């Protein structure tokens, strides 16, 4: 960190660090205040956003440049998915960067983060519906309502994950359980076509090089979930992984790798199954895709606005009681 003109670092001393936020389990040193937050902003974005989000943005723009967007309706679900994959790493990076500015800012930043993750969940469902469904389930009732229920899941998941933050101090275990459930449920729903394809209805057209990437995606997602829930490795050596190598950092690394594997699998399925899908599957209409995205945004933003307003309805004495 570059020193200020007074010879001191721009970050406040350990004694002046913000102490009202609940720390993750087994992490002993704390969050910085707003001054340090703004000082590390360029560094934080360079590490968290540029490396991950810029990569997915590059993939998205590269695909966009070689696609006839107006006429190639077969590519629309892919573009929605790739666009969503650019949004959630950026939202997560912003949430982690600005979360130490104030108590309410912390919660609102993560509300937006949860909304972005659920938007990505919907993007995955749209791409899965278009390219990944096994032969035996194409054009079934499950296939017809798959995206519609994925939209509903985004609303439930965003609401549940936002609500869990109100339990963060008083009931941390229940908070963690609800948050894991909030993201595990839509992921499980989105992945049902993958599970069915790998274990129940393989189908001739679904047996291709994408299968290995789907398996790697599932493995990385399970590893990310395990690290997030188990608090490893900091559980084994509290205080030694406060800044580098703690479970939340490893969780983000695994999630980004899982997204990369998922993207490769979807791209392969889109290419290798194109002839079969165009002959046997009904493509998603523009109105269906746009309607799903619009409803997702309305539901998620409504949840975020509601829970953000609820933060300011908590009486000040009760607020201090919860944070001490």
Tab-separated table of C-alpha atoms in Angstrom:
chain	number	residue	atom	x	y	z
A	1	UNK	CA	0.000	0.000	0.000
A	2	UNK	CA	1.389	3.408	-0.927
A	3	UNK	CA	2.019	5.695	2.049
A	4	UNK	CA	0.182	8.985	2.394
A	5	UNK	CA	1.906	12.352	2.637
A	6	UNK	CA	1.904	12.104	6.411
A	7	UNK	CA	3.974	8.936	6.267
A	8	UNK	CA	1.114	6.689	7.285
A	9	UNK	CA	-0.690	4.165	5.164
A	10	UNK	CA	-4.060	5.192	3.825
A	11	UNK	CA	-5.694	2.264	5.622
A	12	UNK	CA	-6.710	2.873	9.212
A	13	UNK	CA	-4.883	1.116	11.986
A	14	UNK	CA	-6.066	-2.193	13.368
A	15	UNK	CA	-7.657	-0.437	16.299
A	16	UNK	CA	-9.792	1.736	14.035
A	17	UNK	CA	-11.013	-1.074	11.816
A	18	UNK	CA	-14.769	-1.376	11.559
A	19	UNK	CA	-15.896	-3.828	14.206
A	20	UNK	CA	-19.666	-3.947	13.817
A	21	UNK	CA	-19.785	-6.506	11.032
A	22	UNK	CA	-19.877	-10.217	11.864
A	23	UNK	CA	-16.680	-11.888	10.752
A	24	UNK	CA	-16.642	-15.210	8.920
A	25	UNK	CA	-15.920	-18.162	11.158
A	26	UNK	CA	-12.218	-18.692	11.972
A	27	UNK	CA	-11.221	-15.338	10.399
A	28	UNK	CA	-9.672	-13.274	13.198
A	29	UNK	CA	-8.671	-9.940	11.643
A	30	UNK	CA	-11.242	-7.520	10.406
A	31	UNK	CA	-12.743	-5.480	7.653
A	32	UNK	CA	-11.437	-2.041	6.764
A	33	UNK	CA	-13.333	1.194	6.947
A	34	UNK	CA	-14.433	3.377	4.057
A	35	UNK	CA	-11.014	5.068	3.665
A	36	UNK	CA	-9.210	1.806	3.157
A	37	UNK	CA	-12.078	0.564	0.997
A	38	UNK	CA	-11.577	3.447	-1.431
A	39	UNK	CA	-7.794	3.130	-1.324
A	40	UNK	CA	-7.825	-0.517	-2.376
A	41	UNK	CA	-10.581	-0.042	-4.976
A	42	UNK	CA	-8.328	-0.100	-8.093
A	43	UNK	CA	-6.328	-3.023	-6.728
A	44	UNK	CA	-9.465	-4.933	-5.784
A	45	UNK	CA	-11.102	-4.449	-9.164
A	46	UNK	CA	-7.904	-5.412	-10.972
A	47	UNK	CA	-7.777	-8.685	-9.073
A	48	UNK	CA	-11.428	-9.642	-8.697
A	49	UNK	CA	-13.113	-8.098	-11.716
A	50	UNK	CA	-10.565	-7.770	-14.498
A	51	UNK	CA	-9.180	-11.275	-14.321
A	52	UNK	CA	-12.537	-13.062	-14.196
A	53	UNK	CA	-15.197	-10.735	-15.523
A	54	UNK	CA	-13.036	-9.415	-18.350
A	55	UNK	CA	-12.365	-12.982	-19.487
A	56	UNK	CA	-16.071	-13.803	-19.694
A	57	UNK	CA	-16.735	-10.435	-21.336
A	58	UNK	CA	-14.101	-11.225	-23.954
A	59	UNK	CA	-15.748	-14.578	-24.634
A	60	UNK	CA	-19.150	-12.894	-24.892
A	61	UNK	CA	-17.963	-10.151	-27.260
A	62	UNK	CA	-16.064	-12.664	-29.405
A	63	UNK	CA	-19.200	-14.774	-29.782
A	64	UNK	CA	-21.329	-11.712	-30.425
A	65	UNK	CA	-19.084	-10.573	-33.277
A	66	UNK	CA	-19.462	-13.840	-35.211
A	67	UNK	CA	-23.210	-14.208	-34.599
A	68	UNK	CA	-26.026	-12.841	-36.724
A	69	UNK	CA	-28.011	-11.676	-33.717
A	70	UNK	CA	-31.097	-10.550	-35.607
A	71	UNK	CA	-31.567	-13.707	-37.672
A	72	UNK	CA	-29.882	-16.531	-35.745
A	73	UNK	CA	-32.535	-17.311	-33.133
A	74	UNK	CA	-30.743	-20.565	-32.303
A	75	UNK	CA	-27.914	-18.511	-30.750
A	76	UNK	CA	-30.102	-16.252	-28.593
A	77	UNK	CA	-30.085	-18.501	-25.481
A	78	UNK	CA	-26.287	-18.730	-25.660
A	79	UNK	CA	-25.938	-14.949	-25.810
A	80	UNK	CA	-28.247	-14.540	-22.813
A	81	UNK	CA	-26.200	-17.053	-20.835
A	82	UNK	CA	-22.863	-15.470	-21.762
A	83	UNK	CA	-24.176	-12.006	-20.944
A	84	UNK	CA	-25.335	-13.222	-17.529
A	85	UNK	CA	-21.913	-14.790	-16.922
A	86	UNK	CA	-20.408	-11.297	-17.248
A	87	UNK	CA	-22.808	-9.755	-14.736
A	88	UNK	CA	-22.431	-11.900	-11.630
A	89	UNK	CA	-18.604	-11.678	-11.222
A	90	UNK	CA	-18.823	-7.887	-11.552
A	91	UNK	CA	-21.656	-7.685	-9.010
A	92	UNK	CA	-19.732	-9.918	-6.624
A	93	UNK	CA	-16.606	-7.813	-6.997
A	94	UNK	CA	-18.551	-4.615	-6.282
A	95	UNK	CA	-20.210	-6.211	-3.252
A	96	UNK	CA	-16.905	-7.272	-1.738
A	97	UNK	CA	-15.297	-3.920	-2.516
A	98	UNK	CA	-17.948	-1.647	-1.003
A	99	UNK	CA	-19.322	-3.907	1.732
A	100	UNK	CA	-17.246	-2.275	4.493
A	101	UNK	CA	-18.529	1.271	3.912
A	102	UNK	CA	-21.443	0.963	6.356
A	103	UNK	CA	-23.775	-1.596	7.840
A	104	UNK	CA	-26.609	-0.906	5.404
A	105	UNK	CA	-24.254	-0.577	2.436
A	106	UNK	CA	-22.871	-4.003	3.264
A	107	UNK	CA	-26.286	-5.636	3.188
A	108	UNK	CA	-27.503	-3.796	0.082
A	109	UNK	CA	-24.316	-4.673	-1.813
A	110	UNK	CA	-24.877	-8.346	-1.085
A	111	UNK	CA	-28.580	-8.101	-1.935
A	112	UNK	CA	-27.510	-6.955	-5.405
A	113	UNK	CA	-24.920	-9.725	-5.527
A	114	UNK	CA	-27.595	-12.338	-4.798
A	115	UNK	CA	-29.828	-10.878	-7.493
A	116	UNK	CA	-26.998	-11.097	-10.040
A	117	UNK	CA	-26.268	-14.712	-9.113
A	118	UNK	CA	-29.920	-15.593	-9.628
A	119	UNK	CA	-29.950	-13.783	-12.967
A	120	UNK	CA	-27.046	-16.017	-13.966
A	121	UNK	CA	-29.048	-19.012	-12.748
A	122	UNK	CA	-31.849	-18.040	-15.132
A	123	UNK	CA	-29.351	-17.567	-17.966
A	124	UNK	CA	-28.078	-21.089	-17.330
A	125	UNK	CA	-31.621	-22.466	-17.386
A	126	UNK	CA	-32.354	-20.757	-20.712
A	127	UNK	CA	-29.186	-22.196	-22.270
A	128	UNK	CA	-29.870	-25.654	-20.824
A	129	UNK	CA	-33.406	-25.589	-22.183
A	130	UNK	CA	-32.115	-24.764	-25.659
A	131	UNK	CA	-29.066	-27.017	-25.949
A	132	UNK	CA	-28.599	-29.469	-23.079
A	133	UNK	CA	-31.878	-31.342	-22.536
A	134	UNK	CA	-31.563	-35.099	-23.186
A	135	UNK	CA	-33.382	-36.492	-26.195
A	136	UNK	CA	-36.033	-38.255	-24.132
A	137	UNK	CA	-37.091	-35.056	-22.327
A	138	UNK	CA	-37.201	-32.685	-25.291
A	139	UNK	CA	-40.717	-31.247	-25.829
A	140	UNK	CA	-42.070	-32.900	-22.664
A	141	UNK	CA	-44.161	-31.092	-20.035
A	142	UNK	CA	-41.022	-30.758	-17.919
A	143	UNK	CA	-39.239	-29.094	-20.842
A	144	UNK	CA	-42.175	-26.769	-21.516
A	145	UNK	CA	-42.311	-25.408	-17.945
A	146	UNK	CA	-38.609	-25.657	-17.129
A	147	UNK	CA	-37.717	-22.003	-17.798
A	148	UNK	CA	-40.943	-20.681	-16.256
A	149	UNK	CA	-40.196	-22.460	-12.980
A	150	UNK	CA	-36.589	-21.276	-13.163
A	151	UNK	CA	-37.945	-17.707	-13.160
A	152	UNK	CA	-39.991	-18.503	-10.050
A	153	UNK	CA	-36.901	-20.010	-8.435
A	154	UNK	CA	-34.961	-16.773	-8.926
A	155	UNK	CA	-37.589	-14.869	-6.946
A	156	UNK	CA	-37.644	-17.417	-4.116
A	157	UNK	CA	-33.860	-17.667	-4.004
A	158	UNK	CA	-33.276	-13.907	-3.994
A	159	UNK	CA	-35.857	-13.395	-1.253
A	160	UNK	CA	-34.523	-16.223	0.898
A	161	UNK	CA	-30.878	-15.202	0.542
A	162	UNK	CA	-31.690	-11.546	1.314
A	163	UNK	CA	-33.734	-12.562	4.360
A	164	UNK	CA	-30.860	-14.701	5.636
A	165	UNK	CA	-28.757	-11.574	6.160
A	166	UNK	CA	-31.131	-10.413	8.901
A	167	UNK	CA	-30.179	-13.552	10.853
A	168	UNK	CA	-26.433	-13.101	10.368
A	169	UNK	CA	-25.650	-11.892	13.897
A	170	UNK	CA	-28.272	-13.518	16.112
A	171	UNK	CA	-28.600	-16.877	14.328
A	172	UNK	CA	-25.481	-17.425	12.202
A	173	UNK	CA	-26.053	-21.158	11.729
A	174	UNK	CA	-29.610	-20.657	10.506
A	175	UNK	CA	-28.344	-17.829	8.304
A	176	UNK	CA	-25.772	-20.120	6.669
A	177	UNK	CA	-28.308	-22.932	6.256
A	178	UNK	CA	-30.871	-20.662	4.576
A	179	UNK	CA	-28.258	-19.131	2.305
A	180	UNK	CA	-26.933	-22.504	1.182
A	181	UNK	CA	-30.516	-23.665	0.588
A	182	UNK	CA	-31.305	-20.472	-1.338
A	183	UNK	CA	-28.607	-21.239	-3.903
A	184	UNK	CA	-28.655	-25.040	-3.811
A	185	UNK	CA	-32.338	-25.227	-4.738
A	186	UNK	CA	-32.203	-23.259	-8.036
A	187	UNK	CA	-28.899	-24.922	-8.948
A	188	UNK	CA	-30.460	-28.351	-8.454
A	189	UNK	CA	-33.450	-27.375	-10.592
A	190	UNK	CA	-31.230	-25.970	-13.339
A	191	UNK	CA	-29.096	-29.126	-13.281
A	192	UNK	CA	-31.946	-31.632	-13.576
A	193	UNK	CA	-31.443	-31.903	-17.367
A	194	UNK	CA	-27.751	-32.627	-16.752
A	195	UNK	CA	-28.495	-35.250	-14.097
A	196	UNK	CA	-31.093	-36.858	-16.357
A	197	UNK	CA	-28.791	-36.804	-19.340
A	198	UNK	CA	-25.824	-38.291	-17.504
A	199	UNK	CA	-27.606	-40.908	-15.423
A	200	UNK	CA	-31.109	-41.639	-16.779
A	201	UNK	CA	-31.616	-40.799	-20.458
A	202	UNK	CA	-28.251	-40.495	-22.194
A	203	UNK	CA	-29.651	-40.387	-25.735
A	204	UNK	CA	-27.557	-40.719	-28.845
A	205	UNK	CA	-27.308	-37.022	-29.696
A	206	UNK	CA	-26.288	-36.160	-26.132
A	207	UNK	CA	-23.269	-38.464	-26.134
A	208	UNK	CA	-20.552	-36.040	-27.176
A	209	UNK	CA	-17.465	-34.220	-25.955
A	210	UNK	CA	-19.588	-31.892	-23.827
A	211	UNK	CA	-20.316	-34.656	-21.320
A	212	UNK	CA	-16.854	-34.433	-19.772
A	213	UNK	CA	-17.195	-30.665	-19.306
A	214	UNK	CA	-20.598	-31.124	-17.670
A	215	UNK	CA	-19.021	-33.572	-15.232
A	216	UNK	CA	-16.156	-31.166	-14.479
A	217	UNK	CA	-18.661	-28.362	-13.943
A	218	UNK	CA	-20.591	-30.455	-11.436
A	219	UNK	CA	-17.380	-31.457	-9.634
A	220	UNK	CA	-16.180	-27.851	-9.287
A	221	UNK	CA	-19.612	-26.737	-8.076
A	222	UNK	CA	-19.675	-29.451	-5.418
A	223	UNK	CA	-16.161	-28.469	-4.326
A	224	UNK	CA	-17.207	-24.808	-4.090
A	225	UNK	CA	-20.231	-25.761	-1.980
A	226	UNK	CA	-18.087	-27.897	0.314
A	227	UNK	CA	-15.521	-25.134	0.874
A	228	UNK	CA	-18.256	-22.566	1.526
A	229	UNK	CA	-19.997	-24.792	4.074
A	230	UNK	CA	-16.962	-26.343	5.795
A	231	UNK	CA	-14.835	-23.169	6.209
A	232	UNK	CA	-11.671	-24.948	5.151
A	233	UNK	CA	-8.727	-24.409	5.435
A	234	UNK	CA	-9.139	-21.603	8.033
A	235	UNK	CA	-11.003	-23.991	10.336
A	236	UNK	CA	-7.762	-25.975	10.714
A	237	UNK	CA	-5.604	-22.915	11.443
A	238	UNK	CA	-7.679	-19.911	12.589
A	239	UNK	CA	-6.032	-16.602	11.767
A	240	UNK	CA	-3.530	-17.953	9.241
A	241	UNK	CA	-5.779	-17.562	6.181
A	242	UNK	CA	-7.433	-14.241	7.002
A	243	UNK	CA	-6.160	-12.486	3.866
A	244	UNK	CA	-5.074	-15.163	1.397
A	245	UNK	CA	-6.326	-18.708	0.944
A	246	UNK	CA	-9.458	-18.717	3.110
A	247	UNK	CA	-12.523	-20.676	2.070
A	248	UNK	CA	-14.460	-17.748	0.622
A	249	UNK	CA	-11.628	-16.927	-1.772
A	250	UNK	CA	-11.318	-20.578	-2.783
A	251	UNK	CA	-15.095	-20.679	-3.184
A	252	UNK	CA	-14.957	-17.855	-5.734
A	253	UNK	CA	-12.094	-19.525	-7.606
A	254	UNK	CA	-14.061	-22.774	-7.845
A	255	UNK	CA	-17.214	-20.951	-8.965
A	256	UNK	CA	-15.342	-19.162	-11.759
A	257	UNK	CA	-13.764	-22.435	-12.906
A	258	UNK	CA	-17.175	-24.117	-12.776
A	259	UNK	CA	-18.622	-21.343	-14.944
A	260	UNK	CA	-15.797	-21.794	-17.448
A	261	UNK	CA	-16.465	-25.546	-17.639
A	262	UNK	CA	-20.194	-24.906	-17.970
A	263	UNK	CA	-19.633	-22.431	-20.794
A	264	UNK	CA	-17.443	-24.876	-22.701
A	265	UNK	CA	-20.064	-27.612	-22.296
A	266	UNK	CA	-22.866	-25.369	-23.548
A	267	UNK	CA	-20.819	-24.209	-26.538
A	268	UNK	CA	-20.059	-27.817	-27.488
A	269	UNK	CA	-23.680	-28.908	-27.100
A	270	UNK	CA	-24.870	-25.960	-29.162
A	271	UNK	CA	-22.509	-26.898	-31.990
A	272	UNK	CA	-22.600	-30.695	-31.911
A	273	UNK	CA	-26.352	-31.098	-31.316
A	274	UNK	CA	-27.514	-28.301	-33.605
A	275	UNK	CA	-28.817	-30.502	-36.426
A	276	UNK	CA	-30.751	-32.814	-34.096
A	277	UNK	CA	-32.166	-30.002	-31.967
A	278	UNK	CA	-33.327	-27.944	-34.940
A	279	UNK	CA	-35.118	-31.012	-36.285
A	280	UNK	CA	-36.758	-32.195	-33.052
A	281	UNK	CA	-36.922	-29.322	-30.548
A	282	UNK	CA	-39.015	-26.161	-30.543
A	283	UNK	CA	-36.645	-23.196	-30.143
A	284	UNK	CA	-37.327	-20.551	-27.532
A	285	UNK	CA	-39.039	-17.501	-28.979
A	286	UNK	CA	-37.702	-13.999	-28.440
A	287	UNK	CA	-40.832	-13.132	-26.465
A	288	UNK	CA	-40.268	-16.109	-24.154
A	289	UNK	CA	-36.633	-15.213	-23.500
A	290	UNK	CA	-37.332	-11.501	-23.039
A	291	UNK	CA	-40.339	-12.223	-20.825
A	292	UNK	CA	-38.317	-14.552	-18.594
A	293	UNK	CA	-35.539	-11.980	-18.203
A	294	UNK	CA	-37.988	-9.159	-17.498
A	295	UNK	CA	-39.866	-11.144	-14.847
A	296	UNK	CA	-36.593	-12.203	-13.235
A	297	UNK	CA	-35.456	-8.582	-13.017
A	298	UNK	CA	-38.813	-7.425	-11.634
A	299	UNK	CA	-38.971	-10.166	-8.981
A	300	UNK	CA	-35.327	-9.812	-7.939
A	301	UNK	CA	-35.362	-6.011	-7.798
A	302	UNK	CA	-38.632	-6.087	-5.846
A	303	UNK	CA	-37.004	-8.359	-3.271
A	304	UNK	CA	-33.911	-6.159	-3.115
A	305	UNK	CA	-35.941	-2.960	-2.677
A	306	UNK	CA	-38.164	-4.559	-0.021
A	307	UNK	CA	-35.307	-5.899	2.091
A	308	UNK	CA	-33.233	-2.735	1.606
A	309	UNK	CA	-36.142	-0.672	2.923
A	310	UNK	CA	-36.489	-3.092	5.835
A	311	UNK	CA	-32.938	-2.232	6.915
A	312	UNK	CA	-34.007	1.354	7.589
A	313	UNK	CA	-37.117	0.292	9.491
A	314	UNK	CA	-35.068	-1.360	12.242
A	315	UNK	CA	-35.082	0.943	15.315
A	316	UNK	CA	-31.671	2.395	16.137
A	317	UNK	CA	-31.426	0.875	19.671
A	318	UNK	CA	-32.329	-2.546	18.314
A	319	UNK	CA	-29.811	-2.085	15.512
A	320	UNK	CA	-26.993	-1.519	18.015
A	321	UNK	CA	-28.193	-4.443	20.093
A	322	UNK	CA	-27.942	-6.759	17.101
A	323	UNK	CA	-24.478	-5.587	16.124
A	324	UNK	CA	-22.849	-5.837	19.561
